[in-house]
Short mmCIF file of C-alpha atoms in Angstrom, two decimals:
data_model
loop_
_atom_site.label_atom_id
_atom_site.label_comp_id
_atom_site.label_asym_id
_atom_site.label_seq_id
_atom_site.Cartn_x
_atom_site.Cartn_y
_atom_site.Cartn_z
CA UNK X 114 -79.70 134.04 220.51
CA UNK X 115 -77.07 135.38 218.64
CA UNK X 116 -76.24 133.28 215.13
CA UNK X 117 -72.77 131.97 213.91
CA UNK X 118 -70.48 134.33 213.47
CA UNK X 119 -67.97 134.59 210.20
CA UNK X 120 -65.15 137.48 209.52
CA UNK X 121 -64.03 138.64 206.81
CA UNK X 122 -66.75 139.01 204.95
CA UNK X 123 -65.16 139.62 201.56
CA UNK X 124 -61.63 138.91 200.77
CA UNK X 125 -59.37 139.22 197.63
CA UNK X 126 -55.92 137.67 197.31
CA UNK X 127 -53.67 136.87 194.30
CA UNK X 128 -53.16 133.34 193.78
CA UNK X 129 -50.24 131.25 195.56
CA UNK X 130 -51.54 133.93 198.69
CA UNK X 131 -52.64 132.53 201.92
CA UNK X 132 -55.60 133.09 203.56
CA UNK X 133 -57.59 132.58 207.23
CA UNK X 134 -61.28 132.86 207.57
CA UNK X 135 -62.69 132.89 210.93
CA UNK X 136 -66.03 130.88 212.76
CA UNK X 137 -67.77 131.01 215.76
CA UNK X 138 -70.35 128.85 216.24
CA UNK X 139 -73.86 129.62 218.39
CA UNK X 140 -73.31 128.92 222.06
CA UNK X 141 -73.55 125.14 222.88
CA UNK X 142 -73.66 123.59 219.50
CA UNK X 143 -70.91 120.88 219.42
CA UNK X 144 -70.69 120.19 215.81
CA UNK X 145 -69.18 122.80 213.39
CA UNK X 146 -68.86 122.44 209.53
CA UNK X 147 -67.09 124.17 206.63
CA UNK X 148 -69.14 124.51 203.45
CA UNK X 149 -67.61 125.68 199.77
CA UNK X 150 -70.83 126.97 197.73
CA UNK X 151 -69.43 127.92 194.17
CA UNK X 152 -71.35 130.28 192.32
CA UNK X 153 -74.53 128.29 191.21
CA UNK X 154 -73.76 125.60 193.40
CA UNK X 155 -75.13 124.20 196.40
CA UNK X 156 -72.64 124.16 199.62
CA UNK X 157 -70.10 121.12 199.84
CA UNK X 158 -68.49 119.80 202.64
CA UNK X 159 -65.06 120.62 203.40
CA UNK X 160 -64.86 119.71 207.10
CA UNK X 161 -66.88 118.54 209.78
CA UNK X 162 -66.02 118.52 213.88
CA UNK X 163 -67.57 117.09 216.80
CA UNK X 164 -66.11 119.44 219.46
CA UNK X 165 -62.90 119.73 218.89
CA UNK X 166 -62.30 116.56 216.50
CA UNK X 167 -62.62 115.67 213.02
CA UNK X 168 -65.63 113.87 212.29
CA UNK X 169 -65.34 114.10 208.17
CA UNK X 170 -62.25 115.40 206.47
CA UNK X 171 -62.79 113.52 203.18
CA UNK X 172 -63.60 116.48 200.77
CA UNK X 173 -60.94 118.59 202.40
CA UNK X 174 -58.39 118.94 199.92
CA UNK X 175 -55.29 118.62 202.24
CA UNK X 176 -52.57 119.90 199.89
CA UNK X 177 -53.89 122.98 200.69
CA UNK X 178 -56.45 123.31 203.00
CA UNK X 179 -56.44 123.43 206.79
CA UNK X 180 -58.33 123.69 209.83
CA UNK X 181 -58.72 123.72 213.37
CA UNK X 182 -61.02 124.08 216.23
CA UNK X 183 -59.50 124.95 219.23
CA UNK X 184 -61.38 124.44 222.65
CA UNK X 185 -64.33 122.80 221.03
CA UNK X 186 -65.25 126.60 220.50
CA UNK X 187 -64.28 129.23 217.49
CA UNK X 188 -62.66 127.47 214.04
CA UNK X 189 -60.36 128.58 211.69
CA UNK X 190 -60.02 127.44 207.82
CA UNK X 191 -56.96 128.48 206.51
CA UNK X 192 -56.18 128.18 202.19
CA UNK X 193 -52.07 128.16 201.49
CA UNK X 194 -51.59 128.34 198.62
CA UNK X 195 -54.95 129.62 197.58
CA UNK X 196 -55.61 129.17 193.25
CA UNK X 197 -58.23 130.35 191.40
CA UNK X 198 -60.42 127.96 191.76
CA UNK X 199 -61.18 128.44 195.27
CA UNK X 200 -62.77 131.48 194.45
CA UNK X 201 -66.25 130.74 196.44
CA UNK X 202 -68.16 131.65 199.42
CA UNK X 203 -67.31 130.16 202.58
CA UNK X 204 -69.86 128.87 204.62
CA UNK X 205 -69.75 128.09 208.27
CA UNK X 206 -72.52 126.33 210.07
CA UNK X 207 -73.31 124.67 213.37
CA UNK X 208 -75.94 122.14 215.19
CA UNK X 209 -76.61 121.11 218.25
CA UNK X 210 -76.77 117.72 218.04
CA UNK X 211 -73.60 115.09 216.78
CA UNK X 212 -75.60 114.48 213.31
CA UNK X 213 -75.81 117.87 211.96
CA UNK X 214 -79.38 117.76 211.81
CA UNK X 215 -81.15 121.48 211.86
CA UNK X 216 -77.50 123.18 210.95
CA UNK X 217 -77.38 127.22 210.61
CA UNK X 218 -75.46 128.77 208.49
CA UNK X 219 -73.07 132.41 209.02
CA UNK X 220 -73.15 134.51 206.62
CA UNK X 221 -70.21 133.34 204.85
CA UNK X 222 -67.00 134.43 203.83
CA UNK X 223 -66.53 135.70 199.64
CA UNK X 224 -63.31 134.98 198.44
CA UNK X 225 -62.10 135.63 195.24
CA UNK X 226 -58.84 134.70 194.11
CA UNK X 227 -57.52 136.70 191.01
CA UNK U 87 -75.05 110.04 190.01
CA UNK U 88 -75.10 113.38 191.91
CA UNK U 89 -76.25 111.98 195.42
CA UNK U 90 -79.17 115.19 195.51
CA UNK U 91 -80.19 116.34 192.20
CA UNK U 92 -82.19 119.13 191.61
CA UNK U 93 -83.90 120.93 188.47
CA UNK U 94 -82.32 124.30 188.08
CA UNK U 95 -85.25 125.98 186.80
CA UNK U 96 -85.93 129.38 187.07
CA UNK U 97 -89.04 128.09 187.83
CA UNK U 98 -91.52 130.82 187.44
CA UNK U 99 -94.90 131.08 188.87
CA UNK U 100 -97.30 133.90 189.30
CA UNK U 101 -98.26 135.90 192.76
CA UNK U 102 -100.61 134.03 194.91
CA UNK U 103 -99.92 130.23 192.76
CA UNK U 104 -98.35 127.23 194.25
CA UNK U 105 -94.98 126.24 193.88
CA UNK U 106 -93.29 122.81 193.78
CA UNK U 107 -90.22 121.97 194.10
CA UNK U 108 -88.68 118.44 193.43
CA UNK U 109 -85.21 116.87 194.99
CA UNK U 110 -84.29 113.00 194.35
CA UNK U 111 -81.55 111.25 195.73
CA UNK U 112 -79.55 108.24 195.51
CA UNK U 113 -78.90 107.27 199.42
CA UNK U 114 -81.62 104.45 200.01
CA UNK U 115 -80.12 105.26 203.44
CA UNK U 116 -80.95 108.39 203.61
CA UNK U 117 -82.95 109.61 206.62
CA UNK U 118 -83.07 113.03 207.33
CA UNK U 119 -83.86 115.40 204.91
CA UNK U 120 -83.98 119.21 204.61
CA UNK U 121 -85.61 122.24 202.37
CA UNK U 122 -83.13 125.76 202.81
CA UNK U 123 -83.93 128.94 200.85
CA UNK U 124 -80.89 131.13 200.33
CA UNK U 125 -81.62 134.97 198.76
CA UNK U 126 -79.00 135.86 196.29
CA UNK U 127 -75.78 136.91 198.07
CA UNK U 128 -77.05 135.37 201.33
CA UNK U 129 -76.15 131.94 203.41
CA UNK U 130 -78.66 129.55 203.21
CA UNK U 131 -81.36 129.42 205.81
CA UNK U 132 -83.58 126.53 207.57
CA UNK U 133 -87.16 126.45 206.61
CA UNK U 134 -88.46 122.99 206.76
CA UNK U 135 -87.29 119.78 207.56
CA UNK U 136 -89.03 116.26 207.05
CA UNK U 137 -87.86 112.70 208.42
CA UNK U 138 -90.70 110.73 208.03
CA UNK U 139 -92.76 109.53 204.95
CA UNK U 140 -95.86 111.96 204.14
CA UNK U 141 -96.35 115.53 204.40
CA UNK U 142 -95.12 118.23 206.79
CA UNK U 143 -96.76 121.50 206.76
CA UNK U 144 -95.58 124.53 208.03
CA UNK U 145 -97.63 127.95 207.29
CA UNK U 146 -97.46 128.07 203.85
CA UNK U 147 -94.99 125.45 203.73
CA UNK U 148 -95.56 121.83 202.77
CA UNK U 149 -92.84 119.49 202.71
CA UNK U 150 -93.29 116.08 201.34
CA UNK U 151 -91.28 112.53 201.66
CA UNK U 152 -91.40 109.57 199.75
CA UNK U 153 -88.58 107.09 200.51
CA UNK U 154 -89.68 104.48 198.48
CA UNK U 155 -89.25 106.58 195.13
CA UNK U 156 -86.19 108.59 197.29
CA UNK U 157 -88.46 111.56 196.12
CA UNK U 158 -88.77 115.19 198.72
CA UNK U 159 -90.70 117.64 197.36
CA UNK U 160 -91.66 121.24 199.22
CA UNK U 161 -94.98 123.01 198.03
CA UNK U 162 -95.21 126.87 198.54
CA UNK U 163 -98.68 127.99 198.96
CA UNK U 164 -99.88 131.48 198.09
CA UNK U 165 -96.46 132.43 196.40
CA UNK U 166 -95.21 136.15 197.09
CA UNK U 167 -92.30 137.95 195.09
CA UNK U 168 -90.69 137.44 198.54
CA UNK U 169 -90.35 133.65 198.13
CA UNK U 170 -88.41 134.36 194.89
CA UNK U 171 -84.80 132.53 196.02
CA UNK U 172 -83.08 129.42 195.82
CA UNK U 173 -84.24 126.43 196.77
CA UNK U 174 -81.51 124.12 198.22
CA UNK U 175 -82.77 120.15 199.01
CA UNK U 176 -80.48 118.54 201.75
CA UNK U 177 -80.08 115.09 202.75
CA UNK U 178 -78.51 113.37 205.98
CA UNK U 179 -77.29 109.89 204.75
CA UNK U 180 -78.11 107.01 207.55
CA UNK U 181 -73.58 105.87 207.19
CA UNK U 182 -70.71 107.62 205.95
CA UNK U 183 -70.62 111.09 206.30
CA UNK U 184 -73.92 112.44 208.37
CA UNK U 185 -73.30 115.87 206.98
CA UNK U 186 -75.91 117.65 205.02
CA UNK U 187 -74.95 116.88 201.17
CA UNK U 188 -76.94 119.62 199.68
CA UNK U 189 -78.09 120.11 195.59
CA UNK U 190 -77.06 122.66 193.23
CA UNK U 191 -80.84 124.48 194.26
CA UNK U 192 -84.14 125.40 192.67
CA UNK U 193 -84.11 128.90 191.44
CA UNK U 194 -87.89 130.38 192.23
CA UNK U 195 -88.97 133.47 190.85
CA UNK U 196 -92.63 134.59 191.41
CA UNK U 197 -94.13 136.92 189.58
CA UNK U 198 -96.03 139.81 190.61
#
């Protein structure tokens, strides 16, 4: 079974850049998230769907942050204008169930914003 | 109040010793609850998961709940340099968001 997929794996941009990081979940999970781990953090929440819907936006900072899943399927997260605090790895994950119990994780996107 | 909280550690232990590992959190609600390890420059990855009070034991894996002190602990048996990683305690609250809402981690390092 192949795992959730995540490109780029590395990125660098200059700050007030925009930048798109792509997800594709494993085949048949309905619920995707977004994750932010900071260096010596655990992940937070940015975004959670239920197919194609927003189940938890609340940590999304919305000034700046974006994303979609279209078809229920693939999801992109999209930073405009990205500062240099969003330097972080970008996690996405999936489940099967509505809950998010038993998520796995892609390997994750490294941005760093300079 | 950090809803997970975690020691940092390192916490060292020698080859072949047991580990623990300690998460509390503040969701009385909380009901699901998960252990992820996560190698240095790698995403986290799923190896236990508890939901009821007790112990849960998986090879050399023991995961342990205790809602009434909101206390989930995961013992590592027979510790190899392997294991050394981060720890990362999850919990799935029972309302609001039903998201993991993960600590900062348990850095491991076992010592050969």
């Amino acid at each position: 079974e192949a795992g959730v997929a995540q490109s780029p794996r590395y990125k660098i941009i200059e700050k007030r850049q925009s930048v798109a990081f792509w997800c594709n979940p494993i085949s048949g999970h309905a619920t995707l998230y977004w994750y932010q781990q900071i260096l010596g953090q655990g992940p937070k929440l940015l975004i959670q769907f239920q197919n194609n819907g927003v189940v938890d936006d609340s940590q999304l900072p919305k000034d700046r942050f974006s994303a979609e899943r279209l078809k229920g399927v693939d999801s992109t997260l999209k930073i405009q204008p990205a500062k240099l605090e969003d330097s972080a790895v970008y996690l996405c994950a999936s489940s099967l169930g509505p809950s998010g119990t038993e998520a796995f994780f892609g390997q994750g996107t490294r941005l760093t914003v300079v | 109040q950090k809803e997970v909280e975690q020691n940092s550690g390192p916490l060292s232990v020698p080859e072949g010793a047991i580990a623990s590992l300690n998460c509390t959190y503040s969701d009385r609600g909380s009901q699901s609850f998960f252990w992820y390890r996560q190698y240095s420059g790698k995403s986290p990855e799923l190896i236990m998961s508890i939901y009821s009070n007790g112990d849960k034991e998986d090879g050399r894996f023991t995961a342990q709940l205790n809602k009434a002190s909101q206390y989930v602990s995961l013992l590592i048996r027979d510790s190899q340099p392997s294991d050394s990683a981060t720890y990362l305690c999850a919990v799935i609250r029972d309302t609001g968001r039903r998201a993991l809402t993960f600590g900062s981690g348990t850095r491991l390092q076992v010592q050969p």
